[in-house]
GROMACS .gro file of C-alpha atoms in nm:
model
  273
    1MET     CA    1   5.108   0.370   4.202
    2CYS     CA    2   5.055  -0.003   4.246
    3VAL     CA    3   4.840  -0.216   4.015
    4ARG     CA    4   4.676  -0.535   4.136
    5ASP     CA    5   4.469  -0.721   3.877
    6ARG     CA    6   4.181  -0.480   3.801
    7LEU     CA    7   4.250  -0.258   4.100
    8LEU     CA    8   4.446   0.064   4.092
    9THR     CA    9   4.623   0.107   4.426
   10SER     CA   10   4.772   0.427   4.560
   11CYS     CA   11   5.058   0.338   4.795
   12SER     CA   12   5.230   0.562   5.049
   13SER     CA   13   5.539   0.483   5.254
   14ASP     CA   14   5.301   0.362   5.518
   15ASP     CA   15   5.133   0.047   5.382
   16SER     CA   16   4.844   0.101   5.622
   17ASP     CA   17   4.756   0.417   5.429
   18GLU     CA   18   4.665   0.227   5.115
   19GLN     CA   19   4.369   0.335   4.900
   20ILE     CA   20   4.211   0.086   4.662
   21ILE     CA   21   4.013   0.222   4.370
   22ILE     CA   22   3.812  -0.020   4.160
   23VAL     CA   23   3.852   0.040   3.788
   24PRO     CA   24   3.506  -0.005   3.631
   25GLU     CA   25   3.490  -0.253   3.347
   26ALA     CA   26   3.346  -0.132   3.018
   27ASN     CA   27   2.988  -0.239   2.954
   28ASN     CA   28   2.975  -0.533   2.717
   29VAL     CA   29   2.727  -0.353   2.492
   30LYS     CA   30   2.821   0.007   2.436
   31LEU     CA   31   2.648   0.296   2.259
   32ALA     CA   32   2.919   0.455   2.048
   33ASP     CA   33   2.921   0.769   1.834
   34ASN     CA   34   3.007   0.708   1.469
   35THR     CA   35   3.071   0.993   1.225
   36ILE     CA   36   2.873   0.822   0.947
   37HIS     CA   37   2.601   0.627   1.126
   38GLY     CA   38   2.546   0.822   1.446
   39LYS     CA   39   2.479   0.605   1.752
   40ILE     CA   40   2.580   0.242   1.697
   41LEU     CA   41   2.602  -0.072   1.912
   42THR     CA   42   2.948  -0.210   1.987
   43ASP     CA   43   3.103  -0.458   2.225
   44SER     CA   44   3.313  -0.353   2.523
   45GLU     CA   45   3.618  -0.300   2.301
   46GLY     CA   46   3.436  -0.083   2.050
   47MET     CA   47   3.394  -0.347   1.778
   48SER     CA   48   3.079  -0.284   1.576
   49LEU     CA   49   2.773  -0.508   1.586
   50TYR     CA   50   2.540  -0.584   1.295
   51PHE     CA   51   2.190  -0.701   1.198
   52PHE     CA   52   2.114  -0.953   0.918
   53SER     CA   53   1.806  -0.880   0.706
   54ARG     CA   54   1.718  -1.249   0.675
   55ASP     CA   55   1.670  -1.291   1.050
   56THR     CA   56   1.303  -1.193   1.034
   57LYS     CA   57   1.180  -1.465   1.271
   58GLU     CA   58   1.409  -1.387   1.567
   59GLN     CA   59   1.628  -1.681   1.465
   60SER     CA   60   1.964  -1.672   1.291
   61GLU     CA   61   1.974  -1.753   0.920
   62CYS     CA   62   2.355  -1.727   0.917
   63SER     CA   63   2.552  -2.051   0.950
   64GLY     CA   64   2.851  -2.228   0.797
   65ASN     CA   65   3.064  -1.995   0.584
   66CYS     CA   66   2.827  -1.710   0.668
   67LYS     CA   67   2.900  -1.755   1.037
   68THR     CA   68   3.275  -1.748   0.964
   69ALA     CA   69   3.239  -1.410   0.793
   70TRP     CA   70   2.987  -1.287   1.049
   71PRO     CA   71   3.077  -1.426   1.394
   72ILE     CA   72   2.795  -1.428   1.646
   73PHE     CA   73   2.786  -1.199   1.949
   74TYR     CA   74   2.697  -1.347   2.285
   75THR     CA   75   2.750  -1.253   2.646
   76ALA     CA   76   2.576  -1.423   2.935
   77ASP     CA   77   2.597  -1.124   3.169
   78LEU     CA   78   2.469  -0.825   2.977
   79THR     CA   79   2.579  -0.481   3.092
   80LEU     CA   80   2.462  -0.178   2.896
   81ASP     CA   81   2.557   0.182   2.840
   82ASP     CA   82   2.310   0.454   2.937
   83GLY     CA   83   2.056   0.500   2.659
   84LEU     CA   84   2.008   0.126   2.604
   85ASP     CA   85   1.709  -0.061   2.748
   86ALA     CA   86   1.759  -0.414   2.881
   87ASN     CA   87   1.404  -0.498   2.768
   88ASP     CA   88   1.518  -0.461   2.405
   89PHE     CA   89   1.775  -0.740   2.444
   90GLY     CA   90   1.722  -1.114   2.439
   91VAL     CA   91   1.898  -1.446   2.385
   92ILE     CA   92   1.824  -1.715   2.128
   93THR     CA   93   1.954  -2.069   2.100
   94ARG     CA   94   2.066  -2.122   1.743
   95THR     CA   95   2.010  -2.440   1.544
   96ASP     CA   96   2.378  -2.526   1.604
   97GLY     CA   97   2.316  -2.510   1.979
   98GLU     CA   98   2.509  -2.188   2.044
   99LYS     CA   99   2.353  -1.890   2.213
  100GLN     CA  100   2.333  -1.545   2.056
  101ASN     CA  101   2.219  -1.207   2.185
  102THR     CA  102   1.942  -1.019   2.007
  103TYR     CA  103   1.839  -0.654   1.997
  104LYS     CA  104   1.474  -0.574   1.925
  105GLY     CA  105   1.452  -0.933   1.801
  106TRP     CA  106   1.745  -0.905   1.558
  107PRO     CA  107   2.039  -1.139   1.633
  108LEU     CA  108   2.370  -0.955   1.674
  109TYR     CA  109   2.690  -1.028   1.481
  110TYR     CA  110   3.043  -0.904   1.424
  111PHE     CA  111   3.199  -0.863   1.079
  112ALA     CA  112   3.525  -1.054   1.033
  113ASN     CA  113   3.674  -0.777   0.816
  114ASP     CA  114   3.635  -0.509   1.082
  115ASN     CA  115   3.989  -0.475   1.210
  116ALA     CA  116   3.968  -0.191   1.458
  117ALA     CA  117   3.725  -0.031   1.698
  118GLY     CA  118   3.484   0.191   1.507
  119ASP     CA  119   3.515   0.006   1.174
  120THR     CA  120   3.179  -0.038   1.000
  121ASN     CA  121   3.299  -0.220   0.688
  122GLY     CA  122   3.009  -0.466   0.696
  123ASP     CA  123   2.732  -0.211   0.654
  124LYS     CA  124   2.516  -0.266   0.342
  125ILE     CA  125   2.707  -0.573   0.224
  126GLY     CA  126   2.469  -0.770   0.003
  127ASN     CA  127   2.208  -0.507   0.087
  128ASN     CA  128   2.120  -0.733   0.379
  129TRP     CA  129   2.377  -0.654   0.649
  130TYR     CA  130   2.338  -0.332   0.847
  131ILE     CA  131   2.519  -0.170   1.133
  132ALA     CA  132   2.326  -0.226   1.456
  133LYS     CA  133   2.165   0.097   1.579
  134PRO     CA  134   1.920   0.177   1.857
  135ASP     CA  135   1.725   0.436   1.659
  136TYR     CA  136   1.626   0.280   1.326
  137SER     CA  137   1.277   0.396   1.236
  138LEU     CA  138   1.239   0.108   0.991
  139MET     CA  139   1.426  -0.209   0.901
  140TYR     CA  140   1.498  -0.374   0.566
  141ALA     CA  141   1.419  -0.746   0.562
  142GLU     CA  142   1.490  -1.023   0.313
  143ALA     CA  143   1.281  -1.336   0.344
  144GLN     CA  144   1.038  -1.573   0.180
  145LEU     CA  145   0.695  -1.417   0.129
  146VAL     CA  146   0.428  -1.644   0.276
  147GLY     CA  147   0.057  -1.597   0.214
  148ARG     CA  148  -0.232  -1.837   0.263
  149ASP     CA  149  -0.409  -2.056   0.010
  150GLY     CA  150  -0.786  -2.100  -0.016
  151ASP     CA  151  -0.782  -2.355   0.265
  152GLY     CA  152  -0.589  -2.128   0.497
  153ASN     CA  153  -0.260  -2.313   0.460
  154ASP     CA  154   0.071  -2.135   0.419
  155GLN     CA  155   0.175  -2.077   0.057
  156ASN     CA  156   0.507  -1.936  -0.063
  157PHE     CA  157   0.512  -1.648  -0.311
  158THR     CA  158   0.781  -1.485  -0.521
  159SER     CA  159   0.842  -1.112  -0.552
  160ASP     CA  160   0.593  -1.091  -0.842
  161TYR     CA  161   0.325  -1.257  -0.623
  162THR     CA  162   0.316  -1.586  -0.810
  163PRO     CA  163   0.346  -1.911  -0.612
  164GLY     CA  164   0.707  -2.015  -0.565
  165ASP     CA  165   1.021  -1.989  -0.357
  166GLU     CA  166   1.229  -1.670  -0.354
  167LEU     CA  167   1.385  -1.438  -0.099
  168THR     CA  168   1.231  -1.091  -0.133
  169PHE     CA  169   1.339  -0.761   0.018
  170TYR     CA  170   1.077  -0.558   0.204
  171MET     CA  171   1.045  -0.293   0.473
  172THR     CA  172   0.939  -0.364   0.827
  173SER     CA  173   0.902  -0.176   1.152
  174SER     CA  174   1.213  -0.161   1.369
  175LYS     CA  175   1.090  -0.479   1.539
  176GLY     CA  176   1.022  -0.670   1.220
  177ARG     CA  177   0.652  -0.617   1.145
  178THR     CA  178   0.583  -0.614   0.770
  179ILE     CA  179   0.472  -0.291   0.602
  180TYR     CA  180   0.244  -0.278   0.296
  181SER     CA  181   0.103  -0.036   0.042
  182PHE     CA  182  -0.240  -0.052  -0.126
  183SER     CA  183  -0.247  -0.087  -0.503
  184ARG     CA  184  -0.565   0.124  -0.532
  185ASP     CA  185  -0.423   0.428  -0.353
  186THR     CA  186  -0.316   0.730  -0.554
  187LYS     CA  187  -0.027   0.963  -0.480
  188ASP     CA  188  -0.039   1.076  -0.116
  189LYS     CA  189  -0.404   0.965  -0.095
  190ASN     CA  190  -0.535   0.688   0.129
  191SER     CA  191  -0.838   0.539  -0.046
  192PHE     CA  192  -0.895   0.252   0.199
  193THR     CA  193  -0.941   0.384   0.551
  194ALA     CA  194  -1.296   0.479   0.650
  195GLU     CA  195  -1.355   0.818   0.810
  196ASP     CA  196  -1.466   0.649   1.134
  197PHE     CA  197  -1.168   0.408   1.118
  198SER     CA  198  -1.410   0.115   1.133
  199ASN     CA  199  -1.184  -0.085   0.898
  200ASN     CA  200  -0.855   0.024   1.050
  201ALA     CA  201  -0.813  -0.302   1.241
  202ALA     CA  202  -0.794  -0.488   0.910
  203TRP     CA  203  -0.521  -0.265   0.764
  204PRO     CA  204  -0.397  -0.021   1.031
  205VAL     CA  205  -0.245   0.299   0.900
  206PHE     CA  206   0.127   0.309   0.973
  207HIS     CA  207   0.318   0.610   1.094
  208ILE     CA  208   0.650   0.679   1.258
  209ASP     CA  209   0.871   0.984   1.259
  210ILE     CA  210   1.168   0.907   1.037
  211ASP     CA  211   1.492   0.938   1.232
  212ARG     CA  212   1.759   0.692   1.122
  213LEU     CA  213   1.724   0.441   0.839
  214PRO     CA  214   1.923   0.143   0.711
  215SER     CA  215   2.173   0.284   0.462
  216ILE     CA  216   1.989   0.142   0.160
  217LEU     CA  217   1.689   0.367   0.230
  218ASP     CA  218   1.665   0.739   0.149
  219ALA     CA  219   1.475   0.962   0.391
  220SER     CA  220   1.369   1.190   0.103
  221ASP     CA  221   1.145   0.909  -0.031
  222PHE     CA  222   0.926   0.927   0.279
  223GLY     CA  223   0.650   1.170   0.363
  224THR     CA  224   0.347   1.209   0.587
  225ILE     CA  225  -0.019   1.258   0.497
  226ASP     CA  226  -0.323   1.334   0.710
  227VAL     CA  227  -0.594   1.067   0.721
  228PHE     CA  228  -0.897   1.211   0.898
  229GLY     CA  229  -0.672   1.370   1.159
  230THR     CA  230  -0.432   1.077   1.190
  231PRO     CA  231  -0.082   1.092   1.036
  232GLN     CA  232   0.023   0.820   0.793
  233LEU     CA  233   0.370   0.758   0.656
  234THR     CA  234   0.416   0.738   0.279
  235TYR     CA  235   0.693   0.592   0.065
  236LYS     CA  236   0.737   0.733  -0.285
  237GLY     CA  237   0.387   0.874  -0.250
  238ARG     CA  238   0.233   0.543  -0.139
  239PRO     CA  239   0.051   0.538   0.197
  240LEU     CA  240   0.183   0.262   0.425
  241TYR     CA  241  -0.009   0.008   0.634
  242TYR     CA  242   0.024  -0.292   0.860
  243PHE     CA  243  -0.189  -0.605   0.810
  244GLY     CA  244  -0.406  -0.681   1.111
  245GLN     CA  245  -0.366  -1.059   1.078
  246ASP     CA  246   0.013  -1.047   1.089
  247VAL     CA  247   0.049  -1.170   1.445
  248GLU     CA  248   0.403  -1.304   1.466
  249ARG     CA  249   0.725  -1.124   1.388
  250GLY     CA  250   0.810  -1.180   1.021
  251ASP     CA  251   0.453  -1.260   0.909
  252ASN     CA  252   0.352  -1.122   0.569
  253TYR     CA  253   0.015  -1.287   0.519
  254GLY     CA  254  -0.133  -0.975   0.363
  255ILE     CA  255   0.041  -1.027   0.028
  256ASN     CA  256  -0.245  -1.226  -0.128
  257VAL     CA  257  -0.544  -1.067   0.046
  258PRO     CA  258  -0.793  -1.076  -0.118
  259ASN     CA  259  -0.577  -1.160  -0.421
  260PRO     CA  260  -0.201  -1.152  -0.481
  261GLY     CA  261  -0.058  -0.805  -0.530
  262ILE     CA  262  -0.351  -0.598  -0.404
  263TRP     CA  263  -0.154  -0.524  -0.088
  264PRO     CA  264   0.212  -0.545  -0.194
  265ILE     CA  265   0.516  -0.521   0.028
  266VAL     CA  266   0.737  -0.213  -0.011
  267ASN     CA  267   1.106  -0.203  -0.105
  268THR     CA  268   1.352   0.010  -0.300
  269ASP     CA  269   1.211  -0.128  -0.628
  270THR     CA  270   0.869   0.013  -0.544
  271THR     CA  271   0.779   0.270  -0.809
  272GLU     CA  272   0.687   0.627  -0.727
  273LEU     CA  273   0.325   0.734  -0.773
   0.00000   0.00000   0.00000
């Protein structure tokens, strides 16, 4: 057997009877099976990829020492395993000028302390780093809450819905859309949505079948209720909604509508009804 670069060559005594077989290169984004996390994204060598909860705006919030611990993943010529959709991938140009691949809007990283293919040592570090998966039903974000003041200008809020600067954890859809609860709802009871859904555009009911979750979330905390024939997801008994005026990825303008705290975000500190 002769080997030439990436070609495997079968050689007989007669050189004219040579067969050349091209050895296929591994895709540079693979869908690997992990005993703990199920299907995960890796590079061509099986090294795990990760999401960062602070990257809510489809830009990287990881630089300097963070970037040393969490090196960026980038390939110009994307090739994918079966089961991955090219439409879910993108490329951003970071503030440092480097390019980085994204998946469903989340920039992709390695973890420097993963030493071998299949390692997932970075999952849940700081409660804001999670193994990259194709089948998360929800994501767990960490960002500044931004509402609007009386003049319609952006205004920062803390986790207790007072004006100020603070990074707050909250749940989003898999593509980063903020999820809310309604402070006037009771356990497993939607008290906002009209029977004819005439107000649903303002606060659309949210539902998804729970499959895989970031490791900080517990599937047993979620349930489903029926709202006039439409399913709605609940968390700790609280019906979940989108805000109709959240247009861009990472928006959370609903936090002070009509007043702060009426429509709060949802995270692991949310109390059970």
